[in-house]
Amino acid sequence: MKSERLYVDNELVDIDELTKITLNFKSNLFRDVSRLTSNNTYTIKLPKTVRNQKILKHTDLVQSSSSFPYTMHKVRYFRNGIEVIKDGRLTVLQATEDAIEACIVWGLFSNFSDLMRAGTTLNQLESNDRILYKDSNEVVSYEDAVKANYFYAYYDVWAHEKKVVEAWEEGDRMIYPLDGRVEKRKNNFGGHRGGDEGISNLHPVVKASFILDLIKKNTGVRFSFCADAQKYIDTLIIPLINKKSNELTFDRKFKAELQPTTTSGLMTLKEREGNNIFSVPNGVGMIEAKSDADIIINVKGTWEFDITGLHPHTGTGRHWGEGDYYMIQFYFIKMIITRKNKEDKDESFVIGSAKDIDLVRVPRGYQGVCRYEIFGGGKVSVKAGDTIKFEWYHKGYNVLSSSSPNFLGGTIDISVLSGEEVPHNGYFPIANNLPKIKVIDFIKFLSVVTGTFPLQIAEDNIISFEPLSKVWENREEAKDWTEKVIAQSDENKPKRIDFKLSDYAQHNLYKWKADNTVGSYDGDLEIDNETLDAKKVVYEFPFAATDGNNVPMYTAPKEGKKEDKPSYKACKDRILRLEKGENGKAVAVFDINMQDILREKYRHIGESLQRAKVITEKIRISDIELLDYDETKPIYLAQYGNYYAITEIKADEAGFAEVTMFQLY
C-alpha cells in the first residue's frame, strides 16, 4: 500500500487519488551553462478540502487578497516513509472547478532561487574589507599573495594607443609566460611604475575564492567546487577597475587640540585622533593633508581678558543702557590653508569675529575676567601637500593697557566627505568596487572555465560542482540496470532513440565580452552533425579578455599638453591569473584561452556529441533508488553493451520511470 505525505510551509495538506505526483529528475551534465535546470514535478492537483483551503489561503476565491499564489512555498514530500523531496518550492499554477493545481521544483533551484530572484551583483555584496591606496603601491611577494584575499599584483594599467603603420613592419613578442619582472621605469606623467618603490595608479586585485566566501557570508549559499577546480579558482584574480569611494574610504574623524597661549602668532596643536588623510608633523603647529579631499572642519575655542583696574568707557549709563562699557581689543583665530601648488590660491578663514576694537558691556561696577567662546567651520577643499595652520590674531595694536588676552584652548574636528573616487592615501573599499556582475553569472563563469557542472542533489545550502569528465571516470562504479529495463518488444531496441541534443549546434561558441583586445581567446566546441543549427553562442563571459596583463584604465597625457596627470576611465571588467614573477613578486597574467579549456576539460563531451545517441527506456525504480540517484555514476545496459549517463528520470507513483540516457564514448 502506497503512503504519501506532502507538507506545504510545514503544514500537512490533503491529497487524494487525483493527486498524482510524478517526479522529474534532471541532470545538467549535457546542458549548456546558460540553461541550467532543476528537478520538478508535473502538475499536482490538490483537492479543495477545508484544510487545503485554509493552508492555501483560499487561492480559488476571486475576492481573496492573499499573496499566496504569487510567492513560492517550502515543500517536503514523503513517499512510503522516504523523504524524496527535502527542500522543494511549490508554485500555484491555477485554480479549477475541482482542484488547485501546483508544481514543485527542487534540487539545484532551491538554493539558486533566492539568488536568481534577487539578481544580486558582486558589488552589492557587503563587506568591511579595504586596502590602502597610495600614490604608488608596492607589489607584494607571491608568497604573501597566496595567503591574502586582496593585494597589489603587477599588471599593466595603461591604455596603449594603436598606431596606424603604413610601412611594412615585422617582428614577434612573447605574450605567455610573462617573465614577471617589475622594471623601474620613469614616466613623465603620474610618477614611476615598477621597482620596489611601487607602481603608480595600480589598483588592487581580489581573489575569486574570496568572492565565493563573500557570497556565502551574504547569501548563506556555499558553492563547493571539486579539488582541481578549486585549485584553479584560487589562482583567479580580479583587478578592481572601479575606484568608487564610500564610508570605508576614510578613517574616523581627525581631532586635535589647540593649546593655550597668551601671545599672538602661530598656535601649537596636539593630535587626539588621527586618520589616513591628515597628520600633524612633529614639532610643527600645522595640519598636513596627505590626500585630496573635501572636508567639513569645525573649530571651537575659549579666550578671556581681565578688566581689573581699567576704567569704563566714558558715556556709559542711561544713554547706552545699564552697565559699564569697556573698549577692548578683540582677538580671533585665523585659519590659513597654504597650497602646495603655487598656482592655487591660499585661503584664510576666521574663527570667532574679525573685529578690531569693540565695546564690552559688564554689570555696573564689575571688575574681573571676561570670557568668550569662539567658533567657525564649514566645507573646504584640500589637496595632498596642502597645510592648515592656526594663528592667534588681532587687528592693529592694543589700545588699552589691559592684561594680555589669554587663549584657554580649543578643539579641531575634521570630517572627510566621500567623493566619487578613492583618493591617494584613502582606503580602497573591496566589495563596493567589485564588478557589476550578477552572482549567478559569476558562478556560471567559474563553472565554464573549470569544466564543471552543478549537481542537483546536495547538502543544505551547498551547491556542489563536479568535473564534466567524472561520469566517464566512474565507469567502474557504474550501476547495472540491465534487468530493470522493461522491454517494449522482443526486439533489442530502446523505446526511443534521438541523435542530437537540442542544446547544441555545429559550432558552439564560448565568447569573451567584446573589447579592444588583440588576441582571440574565444572557444568553439565543434560537432560534426549537419542536422544541427550552424552556430550558437552558448555563453558570453561577463569579463573581457586581454593581451598579456594589460588592463587599460589610464591614458597618459599627450605631449605638449599642460596637464601632467594621466586620465582615468574604467574599462570593461577583466579576470586574470596569479603567477610568481622572476623576482618573486605577485604577477597578474591572462592565459585563460577557452579553446584550450574546451580541448582539455570538455574532451569527453565533445567526443560523445560527435555521434550522439540519446535513448529513452521504461525502468523499474524504487523510492530508495530515487533517493540515492547520483548523476555522476553511469548506467550499464548489457542489452546494448554500453554505458550511459542519465539526463532525466520521470518517476511515477507506481515504481516505474521513463529514463533518458546519453550514450558515453
XYZ file of C-alpha atoms in Angstrom:
665
model
C 0.000 0.000 0.000
C 1.331 3.401 -1.015
C 1.833 6.045 1.663
C 2.311 9.726 0.770
C 2.635 12.907 2.800
C 3.028 16.388 1.371
C 3.913 19.383 3.557
C 3.491 22.978 2.357
C 5.091 25.593 4.596
C 5.414 22.870 7.269
C 1.685 22.041 7.207
C 0.350 18.676 6.043
C -2.005 19.073 3.066
C -4.727 16.679 1.950
C -4.156 14.586 -1.165
C -6.427 12.092 -2.934
C -6.362 9.631 -5.829
C -6.201 12.517 -8.332
C -3.085 13.980 -6.702
C -0.566 12.196 -8.853
C 2.962 13.327 -8.086
C 5.296 12.474 -10.949
C 8.914 13.280 -10.108
C 11.161 14.624 -12.841
C 14.903 14.389 -12.060
C 17.185 16.295 -14.451
C 20.946 16.414 -14.857
C 22.869 19.480 -16.046
C 25.758 17.408 -17.388
C 24.893 17.888 -21.064
C 23.162 21.233 -20.768
C 24.903 24.415 -21.758
C 25.615 26.626 -18.777
C 23.067 29.262 -19.808
C 20.237 26.724 -19.424
C 20.806 25.186 -16.012
C 17.658 23.491 -14.799
C 16.171 21.974 -11.652
C 14.225 18.882 -10.736
C 10.479 19.368 -10.950
C 7.116 17.644 -10.816
C 4.326 17.509 -13.331
C 1.126 19.340 -12.387
C -0.154 18.322 -8.949
C -3.888 18.527 -8.265
C -4.685 19.344 -4.646
C -8.304 18.736 -3.611
C -10.357 21.666 -2.340
C -10.790 20.379 1.191
C -11.393 22.724 4.108
C -7.878 22.025 5.337
C -6.289 22.785 1.972
C -8.349 25.947 1.509
C -7.031 27.224 4.817
C -3.390 26.323 4.085
C -3.564 27.665 0.515
C -5.245 30.887 1.721
C -8.424 30.424 -0.358
C -6.477 30.960 -3.544
C -9.515 29.986 -5.686
C -11.578 32.957 -4.489
C -11.644 36.000 -6.757
C -12.060 38.300 -3.778
C -9.051 36.798 -1.989
C -6.359 39.379 -1.276
C -3.738 36.804 -0.290
C -0.311 36.841 -1.936
C -0.106 33.042 -1.681
C -0.318 32.325 -5.456
C 2.348 34.945 -6.179
C 5.062 33.552 -3.924
C 6.986 30.302 -3.576
C 6.404 27.986 -0.638
C 8.622 25.439 1.066
C 7.726 21.806 0.410
C 8.645 18.381 1.802
C 7.362 15.175 0.228
C 7.441 11.673 1.728
C 6.663 8.513 -0.210
C 6.470 5.185 1.603
C 8.306 6.700 4.563
C 11.163 8.060 2.428
C 11.706 11.818 2.158
C 12.036 12.118 -1.599
C 11.845 15.926 -1.702
C 13.586 17.579 1.230
C 13.719 21.260 0.338
C 11.371 21.970 -2.543
C 9.476 25.044 -3.666
C 5.783 24.946 -4.579
C 4.154 27.354 -7.018
C 0.403 27.604 -7.598
C -0.407 27.329 -11.307
C -4.175 27.742 -11.382
C -7.419 27.003 -9.585
C -10.010 24.904 -11.423
C -13.502 23.738 -10.560
C -12.235 20.592 -8.834
C -8.707 21.334 -7.610
C -5.904 23.786 -7.017
C -3.097 22.925 -9.410
C 0.536 23.434 -8.460
C 4.026 22.228 -9.269
C 7.178 21.633 -7.247
C 10.804 22.308 -8.081
C 13.732 21.098 -6.008
C 17.403 20.274 -6.171
C 19.539 22.986 -7.744
C 16.718 25.515 -7.839
C 16.100 25.571 -4.099
C 19.484 27.183 -3.469
C 19.591 29.163 -6.708
C 16.086 30.594 -6.433
C 16.740 33.431 -3.991
C 19.888 34.488 -5.842
C 18.141 34.430 -9.199
C 15.119 36.301 -7.903
C 17.198 38.968 -6.159
C 19.571 39.448 -9.090
C 22.324 40.281 -6.606
C 25.514 41.597 -8.193
C 29.025 41.212 -6.836
C 29.322 44.910 -5.998
C 26.167 44.648 -3.871
C 27.800 42.179 -1.510
C 28.536 43.711 1.879
C 31.972 43.716 3.449
C 34.174 45.985 5.553
C 37.313 44.854 3.745
C 39.517 47.619 2.374
C 43.113 48.270 1.360
C 45.169 51.464 1.483
C 45.530 53.137 -1.920
C 48.669 55.248 -2.231
C 50.148 57.389 -4.971
C 52.267 54.356 -5.833
C 51.539 50.914 -4.458
C 54.094 48.225 -3.777
C 53.591 44.829 -5.367
C 53.523 42.086 -2.739
C 55.546 38.908 -2.880
C 53.973 35.842 -4.442
C 54.061 34.028 -1.103
C 52.169 36.863 0.590
C 49.666 36.992 -2.264
C 48.884 33.290 -1.913
C 47.891 33.867 1.720
C 45.965 37.117 1.140
C 42.438 37.744 -0.125
C 43.279 41.009 -1.887
C 46.579 42.719 -2.594
C 48.643 44.542 -5.209
C 49.996 42.457 -8.083
C 51.888 43.653 -11.113
C 49.925 44.291 -14.312
C 49.844 46.986 -16.984
C 47.252 49.693 -16.252
C 47.950 51.867 -19.300
C 45.848 52.255 -22.429
C 48.257 51.984 -25.335
C 47.309 53.958 -28.391
C 47.194 51.880 -31.534
C 49.313 53.438 -34.226
C 48.492 53.191 -37.905
C 51.509 51.757 -39.693
C 51.699 52.245 -43.445
C 55.202 50.913 -43.946
C 55.781 47.188 -43.677
C 56.773 46.037 -40.201
C 57.547 42.623 -38.870
C 58.554 41.003 -35.591
C 57.232 38.976 -32.711
C 56.712 39.246 -28.978
C 56.207 36.755 -26.215
C 52.823 37.068 -24.551
C 52.985 33.998 -22.309
C 54.543 33.117 -19.993
C 55.493 36.566 -18.828
C 58.791 36.967 -17.045
C 57.079 38.851 -14.248
C 59.765 41.471 -13.945
C 58.748 44.759 -12.387
C 61.060 47.167 -14.113
C 61.942 50.525 -12.669
C 60.834 52.857 -15.436
C 60.142 56.520 -15.027
C 57.181 58.255 -16.689
C 56.936 61.963 -17.227
C 53.323 61.654 -16.137
C 51.962 60.448 -12.826
C 55.274 59.177 -11.404
C 57.037 55.892 -11.968
C 55.930 52.362 -12.405
C 57.995 49.433 -11.344
C 60.650 48.709 -8.805
C 60.302 48.148 -5.121
C 59.225 51.760 -4.642
C 55.769 50.984 -6.003
C 53.733 51.360 -9.151
C 51.695 54.453 -9.918
C 47.928 54.108 -10.415
C 47.984 50.392 -9.645
C 44.611 49.117 -8.441
C 44.270 46.166 -6.045
C 43.232 42.697 -7.178
C 40.811 40.341 -5.425
C 40.844 36.558 -5.432
C 37.860 34.758 -6.929
C 37.918 32.395 -3.946
C 37.474 35.373 -1.607
C 34.425 36.446 -3.608
C 32.961 32.959 -3.135
C 33.441 33.430 0.614
C 31.671 36.805 0.444
C 28.768 35.214 -1.419
C 28.450 32.597 1.304
C 28.529 35.218 4.086
C 25.953 37.406 2.340
C 23.562 34.783 0.984
C 24.138 31.687 3.095
C 24.784 29.604 -0.039
C 28.165 27.907 -0.436
C 29.432 26.943 -3.866
C 31.667 23.924 -3.420
C 33.950 23.027 -6.319
C 35.899 19.801 -6.662
C 39.574 19.906 -5.636
C 41.103 20.509 -9.083
C 38.580 23.203 -9.922
C 39.079 24.936 -6.563
C 42.830 24.882 -7.062
C 42.368 26.688 -10.373
C 39.858 29.152 -8.891
C 42.408 30.019 -6.180
C 44.664 31.413 -8.938
C 41.979 33.659 -10.454
C 42.224 37.336 -9.523
C 40.027 40.253 -10.497
C 41.512 43.766 -10.821
C 39.263 46.341 -9.180
C 38.748 48.575 -12.179
C 36.266 50.846 -10.441
C 37.562 53.045 -7.644
C 34.391 54.317 -6.030
C 34.675 55.635 -2.519
C 32.287 55.058 0.367
C 32.302 55.296 4.151
C 35.224 52.840 4.296
C 37.485 55.101 2.251
C 38.401 57.340 5.153
C 39.132 56.642 8.776
C 37.246 58.213 11.646
C 37.289 61.964 12.234
C 40.562 63.788 12.649
C 40.620 65.552 16.002
C 43.205 67.886 17.503
C 43.523 70.301 20.397
C 44.613 73.917 20.126
C 46.973 74.546 23.016
C 46.568 77.544 25.365
C 48.586 80.656 24.554
C 48.967 84.248 25.672
C 50.901 85.515 22.683
C 49.742 86.221 19.169
C 51.122 84.220 16.263
C 51.294 80.551 15.276
C 49.367 78.271 17.621
C 50.504 74.809 18.631
C 48.453 71.649 18.086
C 48.132 68.302 19.766
C 46.621 65.451 17.775
C 43.939 63.494 19.664
C 42.572 61.186 16.943
C 44.355 60.664 13.668
C 43.212 59.288 10.353
C 44.709 58.408 6.997
C 44.158 61.833 5.445
C 45.746 64.269 7.922
C 48.789 64.404 10.147
C 50.491 66.861 12.483
C 54.228 66.807 11.695
C 56.416 66.610 14.790
C 57.277 69.998 16.185
C 55.144 71.869 13.663
C 51.975 73.689 14.601
C 50.035 72.794 11.482
C 47.978 70.027 9.888
C 49.197 68.492 6.637
C 46.839 66.895 4.095
C 48.070 63.608 2.677
C 45.313 63.289 0.095
C 42.901 65.331 -1.964
C 39.618 65.651 -0.097
C 36.578 67.766 0.573
C 36.263 68.235 4.311
C 33.984 69.697 6.948
C 36.109 71.436 9.569
C 34.798 72.785 12.864
C 36.975 74.807 15.242
C 35.987 75.964 18.714
C 37.923 77.812 21.389
C 37.696 79.932 24.518
C 39.598 83.100 25.375
C 39.484 85.631 28.197
C 40.795 89.001 29.268
C 40.902 90.843 32.607
C 39.392 94.308 33.001
C 40.570 94.705 36.589
C 41.976 98.231 37.005
C 40.560 99.507 33.724
C 38.203 102.477 33.585
C 34.852 102.202 31.887
C 34.408 103.966 28.604
C 33.017 107.481 29.024
C 29.412 107.943 28.105
C 28.156 104.827 29.816
C 24.991 104.935 31.850
C 21.477 105.816 30.907
C 22.385 106.743 27.313
C 23.684 103.227 26.469
C 21.726 101.200 28.988
C 22.547 99.656 32.321
C 26.098 98.501 32.986
C 29.652 99.622 32.325
C 31.269 99.562 28.876
C 34.905 98.892 28.133
C 36.746 99.442 24.862
C 38.576 96.168 24.200
C 40.947 94.898 21.521
C 39.364 91.659 20.164
C 41.282 88.535 19.208
C 40.254 85.663 16.946
C 41.794 82.605 15.309
C 42.900 82.899 11.732
C 42.932 79.574 9.865
C 45.259 79.653 6.874
C 45.352 76.998 4.125
C 48.667 77.143 2.293
C 48.559 75.446 -1.086
C 51.403 73.189 -2.156
C 50.734 74.017 -5.779
C 51.723 77.649 -6.112
C 49.241 78.086 -8.935
C 46.442 77.508 -6.423
C 45.433 80.409 -4.235
C 45.992 80.289 -0.469
C 42.875 80.785 1.652
C 42.190 82.129 5.131
C 39.157 81.755 7.386
C 38.086 83.409 10.653
C 37.316 81.527 13.853
C 35.403 83.973 16.062
C 34.718 87.558 14.969
C 37.215 89.562 12.943
C 36.701 92.704 14.991
C 39.326 95.312 15.699
C 38.005 97.162 18.742
C 34.575 96.753 20.304
C 32.639 97.772 23.360
C 32.099 95.135 26.018
C 29.251 95.618 28.488
C 29.526 94.205 32.001
C 27.371 94.675 35.097
C 27.917 98.063 36.656
C 30.928 98.050 38.931
C 32.211 94.636 37.727
C 35.996 94.215 37.703
C 37.467 90.870 36.697
C 37.708 88.296 33.914
C 35.546 88.331 30.772
C 35.399 85.095 28.780
C 34.322 84.462 25.166
C 33.656 81.305 23.176
C 34.605 81.492 19.530
C 33.758 79.122 16.709
C 33.912 78.693 12.977
C 33.514 75.915 10.459
C 32.335 74.781 7.064
C 33.279 72.910 3.935
C 36.701 73.424 2.397
C 38.773 71.539 -0.147
C 42.372 70.455 0.276
C 44.883 68.675 -1.887
C 47.749 66.429 -0.938
C 50.599 68.544 0.439
C 48.421 71.474 1.496
C 48.876 72.647 5.087
C 46.431 74.152 7.567
C 47.761 76.373 10.331
C 46.103 78.452 13.023
C 47.201 81.878 14.292
C 46.072 83.726 17.409
C 45.367 87.016 15.751
C 44.232 90.598 16.247
C 43.982 93.628 14.035
C 46.121 96.720 14.636
C 47.688 97.465 18.021
C 46.487 97.212 21.585
C 44.722 100.389 22.512
C 44.160 99.635 26.166
C 46.570 98.611 28.882
C 44.567 95.525 29.885
C 46.272 92.298 30.751
C 47.222 90.178 27.740
C 44.362 88.125 26.308
C 44.569 84.511 27.367
C 43.542 81.757 24.928
C 42.393 78.880 27.125
C 42.368 76.163 24.468
C 40.203 74.765 21.705
C 39.302 71.815 19.521
C 39.548 70.983 15.839
C 37.209 68.377 14.306
C 37.616 67.395 10.662
C 35.232 65.062 8.812
C 36.059 63.890 5.316
C 33.301 63.992 2.725
C 33.319 60.959 0.456
C 33.965 61.945 -3.122
C 33.173 59.819 -6.148
C 36.643 58.287 -6.360
C 39.132 56.868 -3.885
C 41.912 59.457 -3.453
C 45.532 58.652 -2.809
C 46.048 57.707 0.846
C 42.390 56.786 1.095
C 41.215 53.225 1.555
C 40.006 51.220 -1.440
C 36.673 49.549 -0.495
C 36.802 45.977 -1.796
C 33.181 44.829 -2.125
C 31.909 48.196 -3.343
C 34.321 48.079 -6.302
C 33.758 44.501 -7.402
C 32.377 44.148 -10.937
C 28.686 44.771 -11.522
C 28.188 41.137 -12.456
C 25.328 39.009 -11.161
C 26.369 36.399 -8.632
C 24.736 33.704 -10.775
C 26.707 34.805 -13.857
C 29.945 34.775 -11.873
C 29.250 31.212 -10.715
C 28.406 30.151 -14.267
C 31.709 31.614 -15.451
C 33.648 29.627 -12.863
C 31.742 26.522 -13.908
C 32.654 27.026 -17.569
C 36.376 27.713 -17.129
C 36.806 24.852 -14.662
C 34.841 22.388 -16.801
C 32.399 21.509 -14.011
C 28.629 21.208 -13.642
C 26.324 21.643 -10.609
C 24.773 18.580 -9.019
C 21.042 18.501 -8.361
C 21.151 16.677 -5.039
C 23.271 18.463 -2.455
C 23.507 19.286 1.207
C 21.552 22.154 2.708
C 22.678 25.498 1.258
C 25.597 23.857 -0.553
C 25.782 23.600 -4.337
C 28.460 21.147 -5.412
C 30.281 21.212 -8.741
C 31.920 18.124 -10.215
C 34.079 17.693 -13.352
C 32.256 17.099 -16.631
C 34.546 14.105 -17.083
C 33.560 12.423 -13.816
C 30.767 10.300 -15.263
C 33.298 8.811 -17.713
C 35.850 8.305 -14.947
C 33.246 6.475 -12.830
C 32.590 3.654 -15.289
C 33.976 1.122 -12.827
C 31.310 2.268 -10.358
C 28.511 2.053 -12.918
C 25.151 0.664 -11.819
C 23.894 -2.287 -13.834
C 20.316 -1.582 -14.828
C 20.132 -4.349 -17.392
C 17.379 -6.211 -15.544
C 15.446 -3.038 -14.726
C 14.606 -2.249 -18.339
C 11.037 -3.122 -19.322
C 11.372 -4.274 -22.912
C 8.959 -2.761 -25.405
C 9.087 -5.794 -27.696
C 11.059 -8.914 -28.456
C 13.492 -6.807 -30.454
C 16.575 -5.488 -28.724
C 15.666 -1.832 -29.262
C 15.018 1.102 -26.931
C 11.639 2.754 -26.555
C 13.001 5.826 -28.341
C 16.336 6.965 -29.742
C 17.424 10.500 -30.697
C 20.597 11.529 -32.468
C 21.221 15.012 -31.157
C 20.823 17.257 -28.135
C 18.764 20.370 -28.775
C 21.088 22.490 -26.625
C 23.914 22.258 -29.162
C 24.749 23.432 -32.711
C 27.560 22.560 -35.125
C 29.638 25.424 -33.733
C 29.096 26.156 -30.045
C 30.786 29.426 -29.158
C 32.090 30.483 -25.756
C 32.857 34.183 -26.137
C 34.591 36.785 -24.040
C 32.854 40.132 -23.726
C 33.802 42.307 -26.689
C 36.569 44.824 -26.019
C 39.590 46.314 -27.735
C 41.695 43.191 -27.381
C 44.122 41.954 -29.974
C 44.224 38.218 -29.446
C 41.346 35.762 -29.834
C 40.608 33.711 -26.744
C 37.086 32.511 -27.573
C 36.281 28.826 -27.727
C 34.381 26.768 -30.297
C 33.087 23.317 -29.400
C 32.624 21.774 -32.843
C 30.141 18.956 -33.504
C 30.208 17.167 -36.834
C 26.462 16.856 -37.335
C 24.898 18.562 -40.342
C 21.378 18.231 -38.902
C 22.202 20.752 -36.163
C 21.957 24.520 -36.482
C 25.114 26.053 -37.903
C 26.152 28.257 -34.980
C 25.140 29.146 -31.455
C 26.610 31.360 -28.748
C 26.488 29.009 -25.781
C 27.803 31.529 -23.304
C 29.191 35.060 -23.283
C 31.517 35.672 -20.378
C 30.848 38.636 -18.075
C 34.553 39.551 -18.402
C 36.579 40.792 -21.349
C 39.736 39.035 -22.449
C 43.010 40.909 -22.715
C 46.504 40.511 -24.077
C 49.215 39.568 -21.623
C 48.458 41.568 -18.492
C 47.050 44.800 -19.915
C 44.078 46.331 -18.088
C 43.741 49.714 -19.840
C 42.380 52.123 -17.224
C 44.761 55.087 -17.549
C 45.800 57.195 -20.514
C 48.979 59.254 -20.484
C 48.645 62.980 -21.252
C 49.568 63.874 -24.782
C 52.856 65.586 -25.419
C 52.648 69.335 -25.342
C 49.566 69.362 -23.138
C 49.605 71.314 -19.884
C 48.237 68.536 -17.654
C 50.797 66.278 -16.028
C 48.450 63.605 -14.711
C 47.063 60.632 -16.598
C 43.329 60.439 -17.214
C 41.297 57.582 -15.749
C 38.452 55.749 -17.445
C 37.110 52.396 -16.311
C 37.467 49.688 -18.915
C 35.402 46.513 -19.103
C 35.839 44.034 -16.299
C 38.811 41.682 -16.516
C 39.862 38.489 -14.813
C 43.492 37.349 -14.654
C 45.550 34.650 -13.010
C 48.132 34.939 -10.234
C 51.662 33.788 -11.015
C 55.113 34.166 -9.495
C 57.466 36.564 -11.262
C 61.190 36.018 -11.636
C 61.812 38.451 -8.801
C 59.415 36.605 -6.504
C 56.696 39.226 -6.849
C 52.998 38.598 -7.494
C 52.275 38.940 -11.192
C 48.864 39.005 -12.912
C 48.672 37.358 -16.336
C 45.916 36.446 -18.755
C 46.183 32.913 -20.101
C 42.539 31.810 -19.991
C 42.148 30.524 -23.530
C 38.717 28.955 -23.859
C 39.730 26.823 -26.832
C 42.416 25.191 -24.705
C 39.900 24.662 -21.899
C 37.435 23.003 -24.287
C 40.175 20.762 -25.617
C 41.230 19.669 -22.134
C 38.127 19.685 -19.935
C 35.322 19.147 -22.478
C 37.031 16.360 -24.408
C 34.687 13.559 -23.349
C 31.565 15.605 -24.009
C 32.896 16.754 -27.367
C 33.689 13.204 -28.448
C 30.311 11.847 -27.331
C 28.401 14.642 -29.058
C 30.013 13.776 -32.406
C 27.916 10.571 -32.537
C 25.152 11.461 -30.133
C 22.724 8.714 -29.175
C 20.054 9.566 -26.634
C 17.826 6.645 -25.658
C 14.654 6.536 -23.597
C 13.625 3.420 -21.688
C 10.940 2.413 -19.202
C 12.675 1.355 -15.979
C 11.564 -0.217 -12.713
C 12.839 2.071 -9.948
C 12.211 2.183 -6.215
C 11.889 5.219 -3.970
C 15.219 4.366 -2.329
C 16.916 4.262 -5.723
C 15.466 7.677 -6.492
C 16.798 8.983 -3.203
C 20.251 7.524 -3.927
C 20.316 8.818 -7.504
C 23.855 10.015 -8.294
C 24.194 11.774 -11.625
C 27.987 11.291 -11.632
C 27.595 7.486 -11.810
C 26.863 5.987 -15.248
C 24.401 3.188 -16.007
C 25.369 -0.013 -17.791
C 22.894 -1.785 -20.086
C 24.090 -5.215 -21.230
C 21.466 -5.419 -23.973
C 23.299 -2.631 -25.791
C 26.765 -3.265 -24.357
C 27.240 0.405 -23.474
C 27.500 2.855 -20.603
C 25.048 5.727 -20.313
C 24.776 8.988 -18.409
C 21.297 9.664 -17.071
C 19.973 13.022 -18.242
C 16.383 12.753 -16.986
C 14.156 10.499 -14.856
C 10.358 10.824 -14.891
C 9.215 8.667 -11.980
C 5.553 7.927 -11.251
C 3.906 6.715 -8.054
C 3.756 3.081 -9.179
C 7.513 2.483 -9.147
C 8.114 2.997 -12.860
C 10.120 5.698 -14.589
C 10.825 6.940 -18.083
C 14.603 7.381 -18.127
C 16.511 9.347 -20.768
C 20.177 8.371 -21.132
C 23.100 9.636 -23.182
C 25.491 7.061 -24.627
C 29.102 7.502 -23.494
C 32.052 7.077 -25.831
